[in-house]
PDB file of C-alpha atoms in Angstrom:
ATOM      1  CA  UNK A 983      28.725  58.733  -0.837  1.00 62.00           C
ATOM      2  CA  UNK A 984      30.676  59.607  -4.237  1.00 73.00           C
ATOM      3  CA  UNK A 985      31.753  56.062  -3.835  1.00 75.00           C
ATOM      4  CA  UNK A 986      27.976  55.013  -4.723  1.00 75.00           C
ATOM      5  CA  UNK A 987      27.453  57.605  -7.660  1.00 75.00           C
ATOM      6  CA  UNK A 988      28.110  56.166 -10.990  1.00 79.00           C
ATOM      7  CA  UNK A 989      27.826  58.334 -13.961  1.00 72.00           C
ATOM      8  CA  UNK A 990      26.701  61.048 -11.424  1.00 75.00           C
ATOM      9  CA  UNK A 991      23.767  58.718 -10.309  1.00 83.00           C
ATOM     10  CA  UNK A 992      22.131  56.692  -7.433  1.00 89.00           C
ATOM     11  CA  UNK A 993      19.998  53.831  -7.648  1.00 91.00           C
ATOM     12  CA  UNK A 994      19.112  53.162  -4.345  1.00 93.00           C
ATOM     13  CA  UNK A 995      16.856  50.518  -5.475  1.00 95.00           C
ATOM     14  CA  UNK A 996      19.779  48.441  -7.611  1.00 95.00           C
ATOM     15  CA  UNK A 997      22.070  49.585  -4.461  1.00 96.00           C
ATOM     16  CA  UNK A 998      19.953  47.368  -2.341  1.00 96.00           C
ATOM     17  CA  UNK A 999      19.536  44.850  -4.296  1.00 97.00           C
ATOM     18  CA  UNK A1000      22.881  43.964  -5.476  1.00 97.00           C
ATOM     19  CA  UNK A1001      24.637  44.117  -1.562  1.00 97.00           C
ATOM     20  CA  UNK A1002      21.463  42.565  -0.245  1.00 98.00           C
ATOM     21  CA  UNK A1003      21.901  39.456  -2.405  1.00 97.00           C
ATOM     22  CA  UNK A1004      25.295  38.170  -1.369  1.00 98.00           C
ATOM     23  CA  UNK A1005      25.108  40.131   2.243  1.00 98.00           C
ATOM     24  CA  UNK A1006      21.101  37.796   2.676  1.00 97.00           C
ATOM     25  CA  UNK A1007      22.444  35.202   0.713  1.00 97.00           C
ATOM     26  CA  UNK A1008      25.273  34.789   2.532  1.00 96.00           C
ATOM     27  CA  UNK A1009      24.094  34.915   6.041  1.00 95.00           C
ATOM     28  CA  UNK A1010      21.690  32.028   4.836  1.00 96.00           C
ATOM     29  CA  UNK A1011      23.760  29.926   3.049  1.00 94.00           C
ATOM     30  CA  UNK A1012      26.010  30.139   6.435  1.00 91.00           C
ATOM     31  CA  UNK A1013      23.142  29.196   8.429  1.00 91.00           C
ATOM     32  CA  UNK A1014      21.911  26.591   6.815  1.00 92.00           C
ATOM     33  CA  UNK A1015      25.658  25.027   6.007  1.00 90.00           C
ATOM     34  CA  UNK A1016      26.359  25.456   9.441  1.00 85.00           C
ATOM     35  CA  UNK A1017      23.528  24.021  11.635  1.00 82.00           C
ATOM     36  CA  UNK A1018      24.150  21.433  13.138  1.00 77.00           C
ATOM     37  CA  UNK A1019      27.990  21.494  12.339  1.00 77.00           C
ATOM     38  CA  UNK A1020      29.140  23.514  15.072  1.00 76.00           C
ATOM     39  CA  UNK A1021      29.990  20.540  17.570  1.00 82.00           C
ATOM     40  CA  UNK A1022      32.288  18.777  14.955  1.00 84.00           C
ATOM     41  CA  UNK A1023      34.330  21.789  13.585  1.00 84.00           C
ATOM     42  CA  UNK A1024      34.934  22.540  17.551  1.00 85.00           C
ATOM     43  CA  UNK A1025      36.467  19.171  17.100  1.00 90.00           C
ATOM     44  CA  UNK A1026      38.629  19.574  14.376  1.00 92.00           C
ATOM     45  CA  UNK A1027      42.884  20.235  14.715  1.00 96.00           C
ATOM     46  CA  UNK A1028      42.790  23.437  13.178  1.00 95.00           C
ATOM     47  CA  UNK A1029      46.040  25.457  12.157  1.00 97.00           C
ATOM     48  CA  UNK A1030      47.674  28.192  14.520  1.00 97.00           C
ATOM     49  CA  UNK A1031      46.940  30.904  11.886  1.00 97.00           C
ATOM     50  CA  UNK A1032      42.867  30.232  12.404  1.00 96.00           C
ATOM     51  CA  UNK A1033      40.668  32.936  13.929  1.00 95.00           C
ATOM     52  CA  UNK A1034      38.274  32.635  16.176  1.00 92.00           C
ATOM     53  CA  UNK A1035      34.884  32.102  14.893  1.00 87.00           C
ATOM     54  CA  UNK A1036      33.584  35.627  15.229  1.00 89.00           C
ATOM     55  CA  UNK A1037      35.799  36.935  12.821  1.00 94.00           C
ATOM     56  CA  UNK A1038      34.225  35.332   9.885  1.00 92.00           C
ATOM     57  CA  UNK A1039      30.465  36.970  10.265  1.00 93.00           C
ATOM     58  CA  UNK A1040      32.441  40.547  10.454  1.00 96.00           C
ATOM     59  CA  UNK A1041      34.922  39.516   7.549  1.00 97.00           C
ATOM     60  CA  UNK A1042      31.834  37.921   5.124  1.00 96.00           C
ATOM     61  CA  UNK A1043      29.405  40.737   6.280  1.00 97.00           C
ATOM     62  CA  UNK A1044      32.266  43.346   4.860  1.00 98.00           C
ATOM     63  CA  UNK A1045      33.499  41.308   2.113  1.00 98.00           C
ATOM     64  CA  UNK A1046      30.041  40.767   0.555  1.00 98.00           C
ATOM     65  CA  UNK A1047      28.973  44.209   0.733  1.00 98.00           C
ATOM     66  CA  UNK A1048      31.962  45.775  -1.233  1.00 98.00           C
ATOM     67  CA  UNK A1049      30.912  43.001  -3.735  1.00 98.00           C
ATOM     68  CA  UNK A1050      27.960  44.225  -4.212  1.00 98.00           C
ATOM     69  CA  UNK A1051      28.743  47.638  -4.300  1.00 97.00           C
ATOM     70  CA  UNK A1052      31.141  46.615  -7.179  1.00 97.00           C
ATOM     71  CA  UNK A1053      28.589  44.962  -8.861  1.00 97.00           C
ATOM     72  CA  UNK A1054      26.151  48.165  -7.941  1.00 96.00           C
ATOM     73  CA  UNK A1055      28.811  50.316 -10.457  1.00 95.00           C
ATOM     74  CA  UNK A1056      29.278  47.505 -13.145  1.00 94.00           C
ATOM     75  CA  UNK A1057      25.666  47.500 -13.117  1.00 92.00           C
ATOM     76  CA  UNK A1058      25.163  50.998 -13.733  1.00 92.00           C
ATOM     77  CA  UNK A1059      27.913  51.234 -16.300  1.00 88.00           C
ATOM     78  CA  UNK A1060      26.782  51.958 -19.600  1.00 76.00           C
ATOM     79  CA  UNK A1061      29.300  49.094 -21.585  1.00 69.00           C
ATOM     80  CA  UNK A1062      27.156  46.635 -22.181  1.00 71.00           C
ATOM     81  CA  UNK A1063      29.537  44.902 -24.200  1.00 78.00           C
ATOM     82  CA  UNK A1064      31.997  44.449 -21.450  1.00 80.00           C
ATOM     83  CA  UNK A1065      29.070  43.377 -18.726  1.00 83.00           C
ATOM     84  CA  UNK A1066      28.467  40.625 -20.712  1.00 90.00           C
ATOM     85  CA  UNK A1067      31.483  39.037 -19.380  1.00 92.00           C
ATOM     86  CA  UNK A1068      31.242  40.425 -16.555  1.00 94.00           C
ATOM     87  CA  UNK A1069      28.188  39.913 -14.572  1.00 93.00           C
ATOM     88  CA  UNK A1070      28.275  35.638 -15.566  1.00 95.00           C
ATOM     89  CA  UNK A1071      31.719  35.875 -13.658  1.00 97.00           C
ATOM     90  CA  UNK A1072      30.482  37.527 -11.129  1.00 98.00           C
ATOM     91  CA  UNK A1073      27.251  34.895 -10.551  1.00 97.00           C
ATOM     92  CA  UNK A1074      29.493  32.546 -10.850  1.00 98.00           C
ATOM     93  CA  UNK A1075      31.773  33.261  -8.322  1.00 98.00           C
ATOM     94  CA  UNK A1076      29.124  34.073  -6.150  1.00 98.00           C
ATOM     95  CA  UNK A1077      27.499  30.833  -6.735  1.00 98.00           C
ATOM     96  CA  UNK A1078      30.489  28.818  -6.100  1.00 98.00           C
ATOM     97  CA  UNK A1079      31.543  31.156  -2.939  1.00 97.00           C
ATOM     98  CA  UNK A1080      27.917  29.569  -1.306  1.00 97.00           C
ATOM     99  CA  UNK A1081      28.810  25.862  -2.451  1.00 98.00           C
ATOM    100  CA  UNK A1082      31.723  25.999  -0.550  1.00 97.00           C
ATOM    101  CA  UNK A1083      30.285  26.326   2.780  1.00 95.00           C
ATOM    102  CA  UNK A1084      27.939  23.446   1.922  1.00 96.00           C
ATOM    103  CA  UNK A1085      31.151  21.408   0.798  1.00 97.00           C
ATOM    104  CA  UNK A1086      33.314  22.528   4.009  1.00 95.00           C
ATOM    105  CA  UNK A1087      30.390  22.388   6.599  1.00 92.00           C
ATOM    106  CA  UNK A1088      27.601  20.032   5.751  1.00 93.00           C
ATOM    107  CA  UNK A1089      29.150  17.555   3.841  1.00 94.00           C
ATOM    108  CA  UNK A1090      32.614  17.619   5.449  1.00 93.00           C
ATOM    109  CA  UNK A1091      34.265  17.324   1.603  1.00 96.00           C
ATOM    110  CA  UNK A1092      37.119  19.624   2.732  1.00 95.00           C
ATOM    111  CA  UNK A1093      39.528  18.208  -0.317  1.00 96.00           C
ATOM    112  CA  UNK A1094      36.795  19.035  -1.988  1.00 98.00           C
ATOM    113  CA  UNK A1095      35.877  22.166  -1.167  1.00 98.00           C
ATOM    114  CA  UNK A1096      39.690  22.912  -1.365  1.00 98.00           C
ATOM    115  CA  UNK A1097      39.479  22.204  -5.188  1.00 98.00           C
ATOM    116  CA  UNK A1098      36.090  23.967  -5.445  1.00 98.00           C
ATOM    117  CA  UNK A1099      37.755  27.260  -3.630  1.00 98.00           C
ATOM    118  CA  UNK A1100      40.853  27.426  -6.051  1.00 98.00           C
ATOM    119  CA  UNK A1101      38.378  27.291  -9.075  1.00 98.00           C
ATOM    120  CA  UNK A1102      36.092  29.976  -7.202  1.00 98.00           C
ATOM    121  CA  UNK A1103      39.533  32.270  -6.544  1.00 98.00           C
ATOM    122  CA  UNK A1104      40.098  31.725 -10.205  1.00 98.00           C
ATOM    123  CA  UNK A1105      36.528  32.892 -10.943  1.00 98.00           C
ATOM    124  CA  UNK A1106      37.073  36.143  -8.659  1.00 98.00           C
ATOM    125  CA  UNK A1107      40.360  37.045 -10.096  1.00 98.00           C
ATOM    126  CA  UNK A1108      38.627  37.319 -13.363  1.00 98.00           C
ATOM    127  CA  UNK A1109      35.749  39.140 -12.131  1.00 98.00           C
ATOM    128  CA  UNK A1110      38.236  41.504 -10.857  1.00 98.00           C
ATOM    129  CA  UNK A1111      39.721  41.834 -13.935  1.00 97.00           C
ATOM    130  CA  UNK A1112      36.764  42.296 -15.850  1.00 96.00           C
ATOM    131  CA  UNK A1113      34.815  44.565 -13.182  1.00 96.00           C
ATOM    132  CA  UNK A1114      38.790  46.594 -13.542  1.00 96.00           C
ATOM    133  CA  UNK A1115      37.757  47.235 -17.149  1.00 94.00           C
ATOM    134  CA  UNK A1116      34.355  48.571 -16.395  1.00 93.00           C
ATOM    135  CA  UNK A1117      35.166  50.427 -13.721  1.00 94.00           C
ATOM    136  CA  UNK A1118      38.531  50.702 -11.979  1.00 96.00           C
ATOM    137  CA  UNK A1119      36.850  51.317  -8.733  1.00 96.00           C
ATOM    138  CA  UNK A1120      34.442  48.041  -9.008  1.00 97.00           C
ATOM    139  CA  UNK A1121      37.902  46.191  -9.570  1.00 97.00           C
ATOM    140  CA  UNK A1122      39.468  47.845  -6.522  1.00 98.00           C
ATOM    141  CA  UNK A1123      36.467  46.747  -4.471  1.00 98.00           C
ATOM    142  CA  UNK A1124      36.932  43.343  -5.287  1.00 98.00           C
ATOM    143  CA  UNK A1125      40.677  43.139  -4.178  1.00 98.00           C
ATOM    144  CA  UNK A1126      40.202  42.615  -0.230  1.00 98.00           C
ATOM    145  CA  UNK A1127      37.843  39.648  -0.955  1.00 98.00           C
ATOM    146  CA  UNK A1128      40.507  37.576  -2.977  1.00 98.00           C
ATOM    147  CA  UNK A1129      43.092  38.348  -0.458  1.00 98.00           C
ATOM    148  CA  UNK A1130      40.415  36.890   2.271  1.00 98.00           C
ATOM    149  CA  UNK A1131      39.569  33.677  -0.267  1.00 98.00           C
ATOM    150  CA  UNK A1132      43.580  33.241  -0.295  1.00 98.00           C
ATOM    151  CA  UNK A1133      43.756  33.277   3.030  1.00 98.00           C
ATOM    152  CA  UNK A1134      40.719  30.949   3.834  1.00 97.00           C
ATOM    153  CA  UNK A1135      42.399  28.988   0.774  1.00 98.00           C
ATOM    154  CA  UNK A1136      45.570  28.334   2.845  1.00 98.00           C
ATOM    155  CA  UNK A1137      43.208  27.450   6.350  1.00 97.00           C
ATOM    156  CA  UNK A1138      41.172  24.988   4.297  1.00 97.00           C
ATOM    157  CA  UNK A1139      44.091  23.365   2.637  1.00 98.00           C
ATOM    158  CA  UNK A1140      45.593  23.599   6.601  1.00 97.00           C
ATOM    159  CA  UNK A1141      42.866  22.404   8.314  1.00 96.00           C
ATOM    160  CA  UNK A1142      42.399  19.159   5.655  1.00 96.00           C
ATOM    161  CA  UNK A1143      45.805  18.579   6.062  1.00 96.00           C
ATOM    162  CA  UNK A1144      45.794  18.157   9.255  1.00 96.00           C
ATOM    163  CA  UNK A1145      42.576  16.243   9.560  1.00 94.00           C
ATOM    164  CA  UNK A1146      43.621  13.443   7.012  1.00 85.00           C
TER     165      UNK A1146
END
């Protein structure tokens, strides 16, 4: 719980909202990029290293929420300054963590969305950084999530590899 007080506060309101957007967001974007698509990733050569396809709902599910819980404290932070960096980077990241689906899935664009995930890991590093300077906690949060992206960055570079 003292993980969710910032400044010796709760917002359960701005909680909500910031894990529901990427946590709702996510499972849509997922659904959507995914329909259909099932049949023809089943198809794919896919690297050694690749999990089975019930790890990614748990991973995403648990990823997302400790992002918005990290944007939850930059939120609440005082600095305004500082979330003026901040929060773009953030939106940003987000924004270009639901393209990629879209560019993987949908559109099968997987060079693509290979380029489009090393700018979005680029994008999460500095939200990291800048979430780190607002509050070292938000920064920590945002650690598993771009040791996930580098690891989905190596399958997606693995998987278009081998699908040339």
């Amino acid at each position: 719980m003292e993980l969710l007080k910032v400044q010796g506060q709760l917002d359960w309101k701005k909680l909500t909202r910031n894990v529901l957007i990427p946590v709702v967001g996510g499972s849509l974007i997922g659904y959507f990029a995914n329909r259909n698509t099932q049949e023809q990733y089943a198809k794919l050569e896919k690297p050694s290293f690749s999990p089975p396809g019930a790890a990614f709902p748990i991973a995403w599910t648990a990823l997302y929420t400790m992002m918005g819980v990290a944007n939850y404290r930059v939120e609440m932070k005082q600095q305004t300054q500082l979330k003026e960096v901040a929060e773009p980077l953030y939106d940003i990241q987000l924004g270009l963590n639901f393209l990629w689906s879209f560019l993987f899935f949908k559109w099968n664009l997987r060079g693509t969305a290979l380029v489009e995930m090393t700018i979005m890991l680029g994008a999460i590093a500095m939200t990291a950084y800048e979430f780190n300077k607002i509050d070292r906690t938000a920064g920590a949060l945002m650690v598993p999530y771009i040791g996930w992206v580098m690891f989905a960055l190596t399958l997606n570079y693995s998987t278009w590899k081998l699908n040339k």
